[in-house]
Coordinates of C-alpha atoms in Angstrom, one line a residue:
Chain A
M1 CA 168.7 100.5 -48.9
V2 CA 168.6 99.6 -45.2
S3 CA 167.4 103.1 -44.4
L4 CA 164.7 102.9 -47.1
F5 CA 163.6 99.5 -45.7
R6 CA 163.4 100.9 -42.2
A7 CA 161.3 103.9 -43.5
E8 CA 158.8 101.6 -45.2
W9 CA 158.7 99.2 -42.2
S10 CA 158.0 101.9 -39.7
K11 CA 155.5 103.5 -42.0
I12 CA 153.5 100.3 -42.3
A13 CA 154.0 99.4 -38.6
G14 CA 152.3 102.7 -37.7
N15 CA 149.2 101.8 -39.7
R16 CA 148.0 99.4 -37.0
I17 CA 144.5 98.8 -38.4
V18 CA 145.7 97.7 -41.9
L19 CA 148.5 95.7 -40.4
G20 CA 146.1 94.1 -37.9
V21 CA 143.4 93.3 -40.4
F22 CA 145.5 92.0 -43.2
I23 CA 148.7 90.7 -41.7
W24 CA 148.7 89.9 -38.0
I25 CA 145.3 88.3 -38.5
F26 CA 147.1 85.2 -39.7
P27 CA 149.0 84.4 -36.4
V28 CA 146.3 86.0 -34.2
T29 CA 143.5 83.9 -35.7
A30 CA 145.6 80.7 -35.4
F31 CA 146.2 81.6 -31.7
V32 CA 142.6 82.3 -30.9
F33 CA 141.4 79.2 -32.8
L34 CA 143.8 76.9 -31.0
I35 CA 143.0 78.4 -27.6
L36 CA 139.3 77.7 -28.3
A37 CA 140.3 74.2 -29.5
A38 CA 142.3 73.7 -26.2
I39 CA 139.2 74.8 -24.2
S40 CA 137.0 72.5 -26.2
A41 CA 139.4 69.6 -25.5
A42 CA 139.3 70.4 -21.8
V43 CA 135.5 70.6 -21.6
S44 CA 134.2 68.2 -24.3
E45 CA 134.6 64.5 -24.1
Q46 CA 133.5 64.2 -27.7
F47 CA 136.2 66.5 -28.9
R48 CA 138.8 64.6 -26.9
V49 CA 137.6 61.3 -28.5
A50 CA 137.8 62.8 -31.9
I51 CA 141.4 64.0 -31.4
N52 CA 142.5 60.7 -29.9
A53 CA 140.9 58.9 -32.9
A54 CA 143.2 60.7 -35.3
P55 CA 145.9 62.6 -33.3
P56 CA 147.7 65.3 -35.4
T57 CA 151.4 65.2 -35.9
W58 CA 153.5 68.3 -35.6
T59 CA 155.1 67.6 -38.9
N60 CA 151.8 67.5 -40.6
Q61 CA 150.6 70.6 -38.8
A62 CA 153.7 72.5 -39.9
L63 CA 153.1 71.5 -43.5
T64 CA 149.4 71.9 -43.9
T65 CA 149.2 75.3 -42.2
W66 CA 151.1 76.8 -45.2
S67 CA 148.2 75.8 -47.5
F68 CA 146.0 78.4 -45.7
V69 CA 148.2 81.1 -47.0
N70 CA 147.6 79.8 -50.5
S71 CA 143.8 79.8 -50.0
E72 CA 141.4 82.3 -51.4
I73 CA 141.1 84.1 -48.0
G74 CA 144.9 84.1 -47.6
R75 CA 145.4 85.7 -51.0
F76 CA 142.7 88.3 -50.5
M77 CA 144.4 89.3 -47.3
L78 CA 147.6 89.9 -49.2
V79 CA 145.7 91.8 -51.9
G80 CA 144.2 94.2 -49.2
F81 CA 147.6 94.7 -47.6
A82 CA 149.4 95.4 -50.8
A83 CA 146.6 97.7 -52.0
D84 CA 147.1 99.9 -48.9
V85 CA 150.9 99.8 -49.2
F86 CA 150.9 100.9 -52.8
G87 CA 147.6 102.7 -53.2
G88 CA 147.9 104.5 -49.9
E89 CA 150.7 106.6 -51.3
Y90 CA 148.4 108.0 -54.0
Q91 CA 145.4 108.3 -51.7
R92 CA 147.4 110.2 -49.1
Q93 CA 149.2 112.2 -51.8
M94 CA 152.5 111.1 -50.4
W95 CA 154.4 110.4 -53.6
K96 CA 155.1 114.1 -54.0
N97 CA 156.9 114.0 -50.7
L98 CA 158.8 110.8 -51.4
L99 CA 159.9 110.9 -55.0
P100 CA 162.1 113.9 -54.7
R101 CA 164.0 112.1 -52.0
R102 CA 164.7 108.8 -53.7
R103 CA 164.7 107.2 -57.2
R104 CA 161.5 105.6 -58.2
L105 CA 162.8 102.1 -58.8
P106 CA 164.3 101.5 -55.3
L107 CA 161.2 103.1 -53.8
I108 CA 158.8 100.6 -55.5
L109 CA 161.1 97.6 -55.2
N110 CA 161.4 98.3 -51.5
K111 CA 157.7 98.1 -51.1
F112 CA 157.7 94.6 -52.5
L113 CA 160.5 93.7 -50.2
T114 CA 158.8 95.1 -47.1
I115 CA 155.5 93.4 -48.0
A116 CA 157.4 90.1 -48.5
V117 CA 159.1 90.4 -45.1
Y118 CA 155.9 91.3 -43.3
A119 CA 154.0 88.5 -45.0
L120 CA 156.8 86.0 -44.3
T121 CA 156.9 87.1 -40.6
A122 CA 153.2 86.6 -40.2
F123 CA 153.1 83.3 -42.0
V124 CA 156.1 81.8 -40.1
G125 CA 154.5 83.1 -36.9
M126 CA 151.3 81.4 -37.8
V127 CA 153.0 78.1 -38.6
I128 CA 155.0 78.2 -35.3
I129 CA 151.8 79.0 -33.3
V130 CA 149.8 76.2 -35.0
T131 CA 152.6 73.7 -34.6
V132 CA 153.3 74.5 -31.0
M133 CA 149.8 75.1 -29.8
S134 CA 148.4 71.9 -31.5
G135 CA 150.7 70.2 -29.0
L136 CA 148.9 71.9 -26.2
V137 CA 145.5 70.9 -27.6
T138 CA 146.6 67.2 -28.0
A139 CA 148.1 67.3 -24.5
V140 CA 144.8 68.6 -23.1
A141 CA 143.0 65.8 -25.0
G142 CA 145.5 63.3 -23.7
A143 CA 146.6 62.3 -27.2
P144 CA 150.2 61.8 -28.4
Y145 CA 151.8 64.6 -30.5
G146 CA 154.5 62.9 -32.5
P147 CA 156.7 62.1 -34.0
A148 CA 159.3 62.4 -31.2
F149 CA 162.5 64.1 -32.3
G150 CA 164.4 61.0 -31.3
D151 CA 162.4 58.8 -33.6
M152 CA 163.3 60.9 -36.6
S153 CA 166.3 59.9 -38.6
G154 CA 168.5 62.3 -40.6
A155 CA 166.7 61.3 -43.7
D156 CA 163.3 62.0 -42.1
W157 CA 164.4 65.5 -41.0
L158 CA 165.7 66.2 -44.5
Q159 CA 162.5 65.0 -46.1
F160 CA 160.4 67.1 -43.6
L161 CA 162.5 70.2 -44.1
R162 CA 162.4 69.8 -47.8
A163 CA 158.6 69.4 -47.8
V164 CA 158.2 72.5 -45.5
G165 CA 160.6 74.5 -47.6
S166 CA 158.8 73.6 -50.8
Q167 CA 155.3 74.2 -49.4
A168 CA 156.4 77.5 -47.9
S169 CA 157.9 78.6 -51.2
I170 CA 154.7 77.7 -53.1
S171 CA 152.5 79.5 -50.6
F172 CA 154.8 82.5 -50.4
A173 CA 154.9 82.7 -54.2
A174 CA 151.1 82.7 -54.4
A175 CA 151.0 85.5 -51.8
I176 CA 153.5 87.6 -53.7
I177 CA 151.6 87.1 -57.0
A178 CA 148.4 88.2 -55.3
A179 CA 150.3 91.3 -53.9
C180 CA 151.6 92.0 -57.4
Y181 CA 148.1 92.1 -58.8
A182 CA 147.1 94.6 -56.2
A183 CA 150.3 96.6 -56.9
V184 CA 149.5 96.8 -60.6
G185 CA 145.9 97.8 -59.7
A186 CA 147.2 100.6 -57.4
I187 CA 149.5 102.1 -60.0
I188 CA 146.8 102.0 -62.6
T189 CA 143.9 103.3 -60.5
R190 CA 145.9 105.4 -58.1
S191 CA 143.7 104.4 -55.1
I192 CA 143.4 101.8 -52.4
L193 CA 139.9 100.7 -53.4
G194 CA 140.9 100.5 -57.1
A195 CA 143.8 98.3 -56.1
I196 CA 141.6 96.0 -54.1
V197 CA 139.1 95.7 -56.9
V198 CA 141.7 95.1 -59.6
G199 CA 143.7 92.7 -57.4
A200 CA 140.6 90.7 -56.5
L201 CA 139.4 90.6 -60.0
L202 CA 142.8 89.4 -61.4
N203 CA 142.8 86.7 -58.7
L204 CA 139.3 85.6 -59.6
F205 CA 140.1 85.8 -63.3
E206 CA 143.1 83.5 -62.7
Q207 CA 140.9 81.0 -60.9
G208 CA 138.1 81.3 -63.4
I209 CA 140.1 81.1 -66.6
A210 CA 140.1 77.3 -66.6
V211 CA 136.3 77.4 -66.5
A212 CA 136.2 80.0 -69.3
I213 CA 138.5 77.9 -71.4
A214 CA 136.5 74.8 -70.7
L215 CA 133.4 76.6 -72.0
V216 CA 135.1 77.7 -75.2
V217 CA 136.5 74.1 -75.7
S218 CA 133.0 72.6 -75.2
I219 CA 131.8 74.8 -78.0
T220 CA 134.8 74.6 -80.4
Q221 CA 136.0 71.1 -79.4
Q222 CA 139.6 72.5 -79.6
G223 CA 141.1 70.8 -76.6
D224 CA 144.5 72.3 -77.3
L225 CA 143.2 75.6 -76.0
F226 CA 143.7 74.2 -72.5
R227 CA 147.4 74.6 -73.0
L228 CA 146.8 78.3 -72.3
Y229 CA 145.7 77.4 -68.8
L230 CA 149.0 75.7 -68.2
Y231 CA 150.8 79.0 -68.3
T232 CA 148.8 80.7 -65.6
P233 CA 150.4 81.1 -62.1
G234 CA 147.4 79.3 -60.5
Y235 CA 148.0 76.1 -62.5
N236 CA 151.8 76.1 -61.9
L237 CA 151.4 76.7 -58.2
A238 CA 149.0 73.8 -58.0
N239 CA 151.3 71.7 -60.1
L240 CA 154.3 72.4 -57.9
S241 CA 152.2 71.7 -54.8
S242 CA 151.1 68.3 -56.4
W243 CA 154.8 67.4 -57.2
S244 CA 155.8 68.3 -53.6
T245 CA 152.9 66.4 -51.9
Y246 CA 152.3 63.4 -54.2
G247 CA 155.4 63.2 -56.3
N248 CA 153.5 63.7 -59.6
G249 CA 152.2 66.5 -61.7
Y250 CA 148.7 68.1 -61.5
M251 CA 146.2 68.0 -64.2
P252 CA 142.5 68.9 -63.6
L253 CA 140.1 66.1 -64.5
F254 CA 138.2 68.1 -67.0
I255 CA 141.4 68.8 -69.0
E256 CA 142.7 65.3 -68.6
R257 CA 139.8 63.8 -70.5
Y258 CA 140.7 65.8 -73.6
N259 CA 144.2 64.2 -73.5
C260 CA 145.6 67.4 -75.0
C261 CA 148.6 68.0 -72.8
G262 CA 150.6 66.6 -69.9
A263 CA 151.5 68.2 -66.6
F264 CA 154.5 70.5 -66.6
S265 CA 157.7 69.3 -64.8
V266 CA 158.8 70.9 -61.5
E267 CA 161.5 72.8 -63.3
A268 CA 159.1 74.2 -66.0
S269 CA 156.5 75.3 -63.4
T270 CA 159.2 76.8 -61.2
V271 CA 160.5 78.9 -64.1
L272 CA 156.9 79.9 -65.1
V273 CA 156.0 81.0 -61.5
L274 CA 159.3 83.0 -61.2
A275 CA 158.6 84.5 -64.6
W276 CA 155.2 85.6 -63.5
I277 CA 156.6 87.2 -60.3
V278 CA 159.4 88.9 -62.1
G279 CA 157.1 90.0 -64.9
L280 CA 154.5 91.5 -62.6
I281 CA 157.1 93.3 -60.5
A282 CA 158.7 94.6 -63.7
L283 CA 155.3 95.7 -65.1
T284 CA 154.6 97.6 -61.8
C285 CA 158.0 99.3 -62.0
Y286 CA 157.6 100.1 -65.7
L287 CA 154.2 101.7 -65.1
F288 CA 155.4 103.6 -62.0
V289 CA 158.6 104.9 -63.5
R290 CA 156.7 106.4 -66.5
Q291 CA 153.9 107.8 -64.5
D292 CA 153.2 111.5 -63.9
I293 CA 152.4 112.4 -60.3
A294 CA 150.1 115.3 -60.9
N295 CA 148.0 115.4 -57.8
Chain B
M1 CA 178.1 135.4 -63.3
T2 CA 175.9 134.2 -60.5
A3 CA 175.1 130.5 -60.5
L4 CA 171.7 129.5 -61.6
A5 CA 169.6 127.4 -59.2
I6 CA 166.8 126.8 -61.7
E7 CA 166.7 127.0 -65.5
T8 CA 164.0 125.9 -67.8
H9 CA 164.2 126.0 -71.6
S10 CA 161.0 126.0 -73.7
L11 CA 159.4 123.8 -71.1
S12 CA 156.0 122.5 -72.1
K13 CA 153.6 120.0 -70.6
Q14 CA 150.4 118.8 -72.2
F15 CA 148.0 116.6 -70.2
G16 CA 145.7 114.3 -72.1
R17 CA 145.5 113.7 -75.8
K18 CA 143.8 115.2 -78.8
K19 CA 140.7 117.2 -78.2
K20 CA 140.7 116.8 -74.4
S21 CA 144.3 117.8 -74.0
V22 CA 145.3 120.7 -71.7
L23 CA 148.5 122.7 -72.3
A24 CA 149.4 123.4 -68.7
V25 CA 152.9 124.8 -69.4
N26 CA 153.7 126.5 -72.7
K27 CA 157.3 126.9 -73.8
L28 CA 158.3 128.3 -70.4
S29 CA 161.8 129.6 -70.1
L30 CA 163.0 130.8 -66.7
Q31 CA 166.3 131.5 -65.0
V32 CA 166.5 131.8 -61.2
E33 CA 169.8 132.8 -59.7
A34 CA 171.0 131.3 -56.5
N35 CA 170.8 133.0 -53.1
Q36 CA 167.6 134.9 -53.4
V37 CA 163.9 134.6 -52.8
Y38 CA 162.2 134.2 -56.2
G39 CA 158.5 134.7 -56.5
F40 CA 156.4 132.7 -58.9
L41 CA 153.0 134.2 -59.4
G42 CA 150.0 133.3 -61.5
P43 CA 146.3 132.9 -61.3
N44 CA 144.7 129.5 -60.6
G45 CA 145.5 127.0 -63.5
A46 CA 148.3 129.2 -64.8
G47 CA 150.8 126.3 -64.7
K48 CA 152.7 127.1 -61.5
T49 CA 152.3 123.8 -59.8
T50 CA 152.9 121.8 -63.0
T51 CA 156.2 123.7 -63.5
I52 CA 157.2 122.9 -59.9
R53 CA 156.2 119.3 -60.4
I54 CA 158.4 119.1 -63.5
L55 CA 161.3 120.6 -61.5
L56 CA 160.9 117.9 -58.9
D57 CA 160.7 115.2 -61.5
L58 CA 157.2 114.3 -60.5
V59 CA 155.9 115.1 -64.0
R60 CA 157.6 114.5 -67.2
P61 CA 157.7 117.5 -69.6
T62 CA 156.2 117.0 -73.1
S63 CA 159.1 119.0 -74.5
G64 CA 161.8 121.3 -73.3
E65 CA 164.2 120.9 -70.4
A66 CA 164.4 121.8 -66.7
R67 CA 167.7 122.1 -64.9
L68 CA 168.6 122.5 -61.3
F69 CA 172.1 123.8 -60.5
G70 CA 173.0 123.1 -64.1
Q71 CA 171.9 119.4 -64.1
P72 CA 168.8 118.1 -65.9
T73 CA 166.1 116.9 -63.5
L74 CA 164.5 114.3 -65.7
R75 CA 165.1 111.0 -64.0
A76 CA 168.5 112.3 -62.9
H77 CA 168.0 112.1 -59.2
E78 CA 171.3 113.2 -57.6
V79 CA 170.5 116.9 -58.0
L80 CA 167.2 116.5 -56.3
R81 CA 169.0 115.8 -53.1
R82 CA 169.9 119.5 -53.1
V83 CA 166.2 120.4 -53.2
G84 CA 163.6 120.5 -50.5
A85 CA 160.0 121.1 -51.4
L86 CA 156.5 121.8 -50.1
V87 CA 154.1 121.2 -53.0
E88 CA 150.4 122.1 -53.0
G89 CA 149.8 121.8 -49.3
A90 CA 151.6 119.6 -46.8
T91 CA 150.5 116.0 -46.7
F92 CA 151.5 113.4 -44.2
Y93 CA 150.7 109.9 -43.0
P94 CA 147.7 110.7 -40.8
Y95 CA 148.2 107.7 -38.5
L96 CA 151.8 108.7 -37.7
S97 CA 152.9 111.4 -35.4
G98 CA 154.5 114.6 -36.8
R99 CA 157.9 113.5 -35.6
K100 CA 157.5 109.9 -37.0
N101 CA 156.5 111.4 -40.3
L102 CA 159.7 113.4 -40.4
E103 CA 161.7 110.3 -39.5
V104 CA 160.1 108.3 -42.3
L105 CA 160.8 111.0 -44.8
A106 CA 164.4 111.4 -43.7
R107 CA 165.0 107.7 -43.7
T108 CA 163.5 107.5 -47.2
G109 CA 166.0 110.1 -48.4
G110 CA 168.8 108.4 -46.5
Y111 CA 169.7 111.4 -44.3
Y112 CA 168.1 110.6 -41.0
D113 CA 169.5 112.7 -38.2
K114 CA 167.6 112.8 -35.0
E115 CA 169.2 116.0 -33.8
R116 CA 168.3 117.8 -37.1
I117 CA 164.7 116.6 -36.8
D118 CA 164.5 118.0 -33.2
R119 CA 166.0 121.3 -34.3
L120 CA 163.6 121.6 -37.3
I121 CA 160.6 120.8 -35.1
H122 CA 161.8 123.6 -32.7
Q123 CA 162.4 126.0 -35.6
V124 CA 158.8 125.6 -37.0
G125 CA 157.3 125.8 -33.5
M126 CA 155.9 122.3 -33.3
E127 CA 157.6 121.0 -30.1
D128 CA 154.4 120.6 -28.2
R129 CA 152.5 118.9 -31.0
A130 CA 155.2 116.7 -32.6
E131 CA 154.2 113.6 -30.8
R132 CA 150.5 113.9 -31.8
R133 CA 149.0 112.1 -34.8
A134 CA 149.3 114.2 -38.0
G135 CA 145.7 113.3 -38.9
G136 CA 144.6 115.7 -36.1
Y137 CA 146.7 118.6 -37.2
S138 CA 145.2 121.9 -38.4
T139 CA 146.1 123.1 -41.9
G140 CA 148.5 125.6 -40.4
M141 CA 150.2 122.9 -38.3
K142 CA 150.6 120.7 -41.4
Q143 CA 152.1 123.6 -43.3
R144 CA 154.7 124.1 -40.5
L145 CA 155.5 120.5 -40.5
G146 CA 155.7 120.6 -44.3
I147 CA 158.4 123.3 -44.1
A148 CA 160.3 121.1 -41.6
A149 CA 160.0 118.2 -44.1
A150 CA 161.3 120.4 -46.9
L151 CA 164.4 121.3 -44.9
L152 CA 165.2 117.7 -43.7
S153 CA 168.0 117.3 -46.2
D154 CA 169.5 120.7 -45.5
P155 CA 168.8 121.6 -49.2
D156 CA 170.4 124.4 -51.2
L157 CA 167.1 125.2 -53.0
I158 CA 163.8 125.2 -51.3
I159 CA 160.7 125.2 -53.4
L160 CA 157.6 126.4 -51.5
D161 CA 154.2 126.2 -53.1
E162 CA 151.7 128.4 -51.1
P163 CA 153.6 128.0 -47.8
T164 CA 151.4 130.3 -45.8
N165 CA 148.1 128.6 -46.6
G166 CA 146.2 128.1 -43.3
L167 CA 148.6 130.2 -41.2
D168 CA 147.3 132.9 -39.0
P169 CA 148.7 136.5 -39.4
A170 CA 151.4 135.9 -36.8
G171 CA 152.3 132.6 -38.5
I172 CA 152.6 134.4 -41.8
Q173 CA 154.9 137.0 -40.3
E174 CA 157.0 134.3 -38.8
M175 CA 157.2 132.5 -42.1
R176 CA 158.2 135.6 -43.9
T177 CA 161.0 136.2 -41.5
F178 CA 162.0 132.6 -41.7
I179 CA 162.1 132.6 -45.5
R180 CA 164.3 135.7 -45.5
S181 CA 166.6 134.2 -42.9
L182 CA 167.1 131.1 -45.1
V183 CA 168.6 133.3 -47.8
K184 CA 170.4 135.8 -45.7
E185 CA 171.8 133.6 -43.0
Q186 CA 172.1 130.3 -44.6
G187 CA 172.7 131.2 -48.2
K188 CA 169.8 129.2 -49.6
T189 CA 167.7 129.9 -52.6
V190 CA 163.9 130.0 -52.1
F191 CA 161.5 129.6 -55.0
L192 CA 158.2 130.7 -53.7
S193 CA 154.9 130.2 -55.4
S194 CA 152.1 132.1 -53.8
H195 CA 148.7 133.8 -54.2
M196 CA 149.4 136.1 -51.3
L197 CA 150.8 139.0 -53.5
G198 CA 151.4 141.3 -50.5
E199 CA 153.6 138.6 -49.0
V200 CA 155.5 138.0 -52.2
E201 CA 156.1 141.8 -52.6
Q202 CA 157.6 141.9 -49.1
V203 CA 159.7 138.8 -49.2
C204 CA 160.9 138.3 -52.9
D205 CA 163.9 139.8 -54.7
R206 CA 162.6 138.9 -58.1
V207 CA 159.3 137.6 -59.4
A208 CA 158.0 135.9 -62.5
I209 CA 154.3 136.2 -63.5
I210 CA 152.9 133.2 -65.3
N211 CA 149.6 133.1 -67.1
K212 CA 148.3 130.3 -69.3
G213 CA 151.5 128.4 -69.0
S214 CA 153.9 131.1 -70.1
I215 CA 155.9 133.8 -68.4
V216 CA 154.3 137.2 -69.0
R217 CA 156.6 139.4 -66.9
E218 CA 159.8 138.8 -65.0
G219 CA 162.1 141.0 -63.1
K220 CA 163.0 142.7 -59.8
V221 CA 159.8 143.6 -57.9
A222 CA 160.8 147.3 -57.7
D223 CA 161.5 147.4 -61.5
L224 CA 158.2 145.8 -62.4
L225 CA 156.2 148.1 -60.2
S226 CA 157.9 151.2 -61.6
E227 CA 157.0 149.9 -65.1
H228 CA 153.5 151.4 -64.7
A229 CA 154.5 154.5 -62.7
R230 CA 151.6 156.9 -62.0
L231 CA 151.2 160.3 -60.5
R232 CA 148.2 161.1 -58.3
I233 CA 146.9 164.7 -58.9
D234 CA 144.5 166.5 -56.7
A235 CA 143.3 169.6 -58.6
S236 CA 140.2 171.7 -59.3
P237 CA 138.3 172.0 -61.4
I238 CA 138.9 168.3 -62.1
D239 CA 137.3 168.3 -65.6
V240 CA 139.6 171.0 -66.9
A241 CA 142.6 169.4 -65.2
S242 CA 141.7 166.1 -66.9
E243 CA 141.3 167.7 -70.3
V244 CA 144.7 169.6 -70.0
L245 CA 146.7 166.6 -68.9
S246 CA 145.1 164.1 -71.3
R247 CA 146.8 166.1 -74.2
N248 CA 150.2 164.6 -73.0
W249 CA 149.5 161.7 -70.7
R250 CA 147.0 158.9 -70.2
V251 CA 144.8 160.0 -67.4
M252 CA 142.0 158.4 -65.5
R253 CA 139.8 159.5 -62.6
S254 CA 139.7 157.6 -59.3
D255 CA 138.0 158.7 -56.1
G256 CA 137.9 162.4 -57.0
V257 CA 141.5 162.6 -58.1
L258 CA 143.4 162.0 -61.3
L259 CA 145.9 159.2 -61.9
A260 CA 148.2 159.9 -64.8
E261 CA 150.6 157.4 -66.3
A262 CA 153.7 159.5 -65.9
A263 CA 157.0 159.3 -64.1
R264 CA 158.1 161.5 -61.1
E265 CA 160.2 163.6 -63.5
D266 CA 157.0 164.7 -65.3
A267 CA 155.5 166.3 -62.3
P268 CA 157.0 169.9 -62.8
A269 CA 155.8 170.1 -66.4
M270 CA 152.4 168.8 -65.4
I271 CA 152.0 171.4 -62.6
R272 CA 153.1 174.2 -65.0
K273 CA 150.5 173.2 -67.6
L274 CA 147.8 173.1 -65.0
V275 CA 148.7 176.5 -63.5
E276 CA 148.8 178.0 -67.0
Q277 CA 145.2 177.0 -67.4
D278 CA 144.2 178.4 -64.0
V279 CA 143.7 175.1 -62.5
Q280 CA 144.3 175.0 -58.7
V281 CA 146.8 172.2 -57.8
F282 CA 146.5 170.9 -54.3
E283 CA 148.7 167.9 -54.4
V284 CA 150.8 165.9 -56.8
S285 CA 152.3 162.7 -55.5
A286 CA 153.8 159.4 -56.8
H287 CA 151.1 156.7 -56.8
R288 CA 152.8 153.5 -55.7
Q289 CA 151.3 150.5 -57.5
S290 CA 150.9 147.4 -55.4
L291 CA 152.1 144.1 -56.8
E292 CA 148.5 143.0 -56.6
S293 CA 147.3 145.7 -59.0
F294 CA 150.3 145.1 -61.2
F295 CA 149.6 141.4 -61.3
L296 CA 145.9 141.9 -62.1
S297 CA 146.8 144.4 -64.9
V298 CA 149.3 142.1 -66.6
T299 CA 147.2 139.0 -66.4
Q300 CA 144.2 141.0 -67.6
E301 CA 146.3 142.5 -70.5
E302 CA 147.3 139.0 -71.4
S303 CA 143.8 137.7 -71.4
D304 CA 142.5 140.7 -73.3
G305 CA 145.3 140.3 -75.9
Q306 CA 144.5 136.6 -76.4
S307 CA 140.8 137.2 -76.7
V308 CA 141.3 139.9 -79.3
S309 CA 143.8 137.8 -81.3
G310 CA 141.7 134.7 -80.8

């Protein structure tokens, strides 16, 4: 398995354009953005005043950066990356070279693993860059960058690490689900472009399903239909994020007024998100294992 | 009994469903003994590549079974470790160098060995170009690298689908020698699918001819070619000679001489009959049929037979 992982890793590493555009863009953009912020702090009095008025804390920076991964842009980057990793094998007609060398299941699971490791490396890199370089920006602006390590008690550290762990897990799960959509698209369409289109559409569908259900409910007045939305990965990720940030569940206002259902618990949402990830990976594997590679 | 490297039993593959379905392979049964070069011939769309893809577990057969070294290939992967293949033209990651491509493929199979990769690159004559991006390779260079990729696992069976595509005459000659050496010196089995009939005739021990998904002829190259033995007769007057011979043999005219479907042993009787009728006989010789003309005649027979019966 280590050998297979190394093969996939070096294969992806050699594709510098794809890796640069979809993966390294996370830490690189953060770096460039903060360099510009530091320059602005050095040259602009107004900017320095703004920073001093509400100086960022490194704990907050470390936490909020993860939400970028869970943004639309972050998800689409992962869709593009996964589309190339999975769809590229069809487009370059490489499966016929690979499949006689290894069973299908480890080959496809290894792709998920490698994507996850690449994505995690990029995300962690971005968070470290943002957290460290925000200190540089505040230093240039002459603002404090707390809290000092000495001021944090054991309980504070624990709370911080728990929050970061939880936020990182949620964002990482969102990224993996986006990648799974692209993987399914790649297996079905057998192309990179097809994978991007299917992946993007599934992501949009997931975002738009609440609106679609709201339209149906406004016509039928059957508020219970909103329960369907509660089983989507998008809702459960938002719910977990709400539990992690505010200590209570998430329920969109337009659903709340129908009083049809309550927010899921942390446990229920965790199980549902995991079920979606496992289900999508299993679907990808099932389709791939049964597929004829005829070109 | 010699071990079988490849066996198929009533192998069929149908693509698509109902009216739009295509029967690519039709109850194909084949047995390939180990330690030989076996040619697999057929016109375009005959089902050669689909058969190869079934052997490599890339395509699932609709019915029937394929076995390699006695083990079924369908989702039974262990036996495929004994097989190296170049299917329908060599393909590589265009952004990686030739060497890096071989490394990735070897690591995928779990048999990465730097020295073996170096040796294979040398064997296929790619030392000078191995560090260049595969995307810039010519077809011939890709084919060479494809052969190296097929040999990465030191396989017992090597399946080569059109291996000389894109090679220059010197490259074809080298490839021929290389394929023979794989069998003679290393005891491998080579299953060679090719359109280059002259090449197959020179390099293969046995051949199977496939048409419309089924085997139409199979056997040793020499036996198949003697199946349609002909004598070439240069005689005058040719009309009389033709009339005399056609009483006993099937005769046709070609470039001012006669070609009779007859064996070498028939030559004395033939000459005697011609002389008795005052025909002057200048030359009677065995007309050696090429694999190409044999191939064309059997695939044509098959098509004619089907169009008559259909």
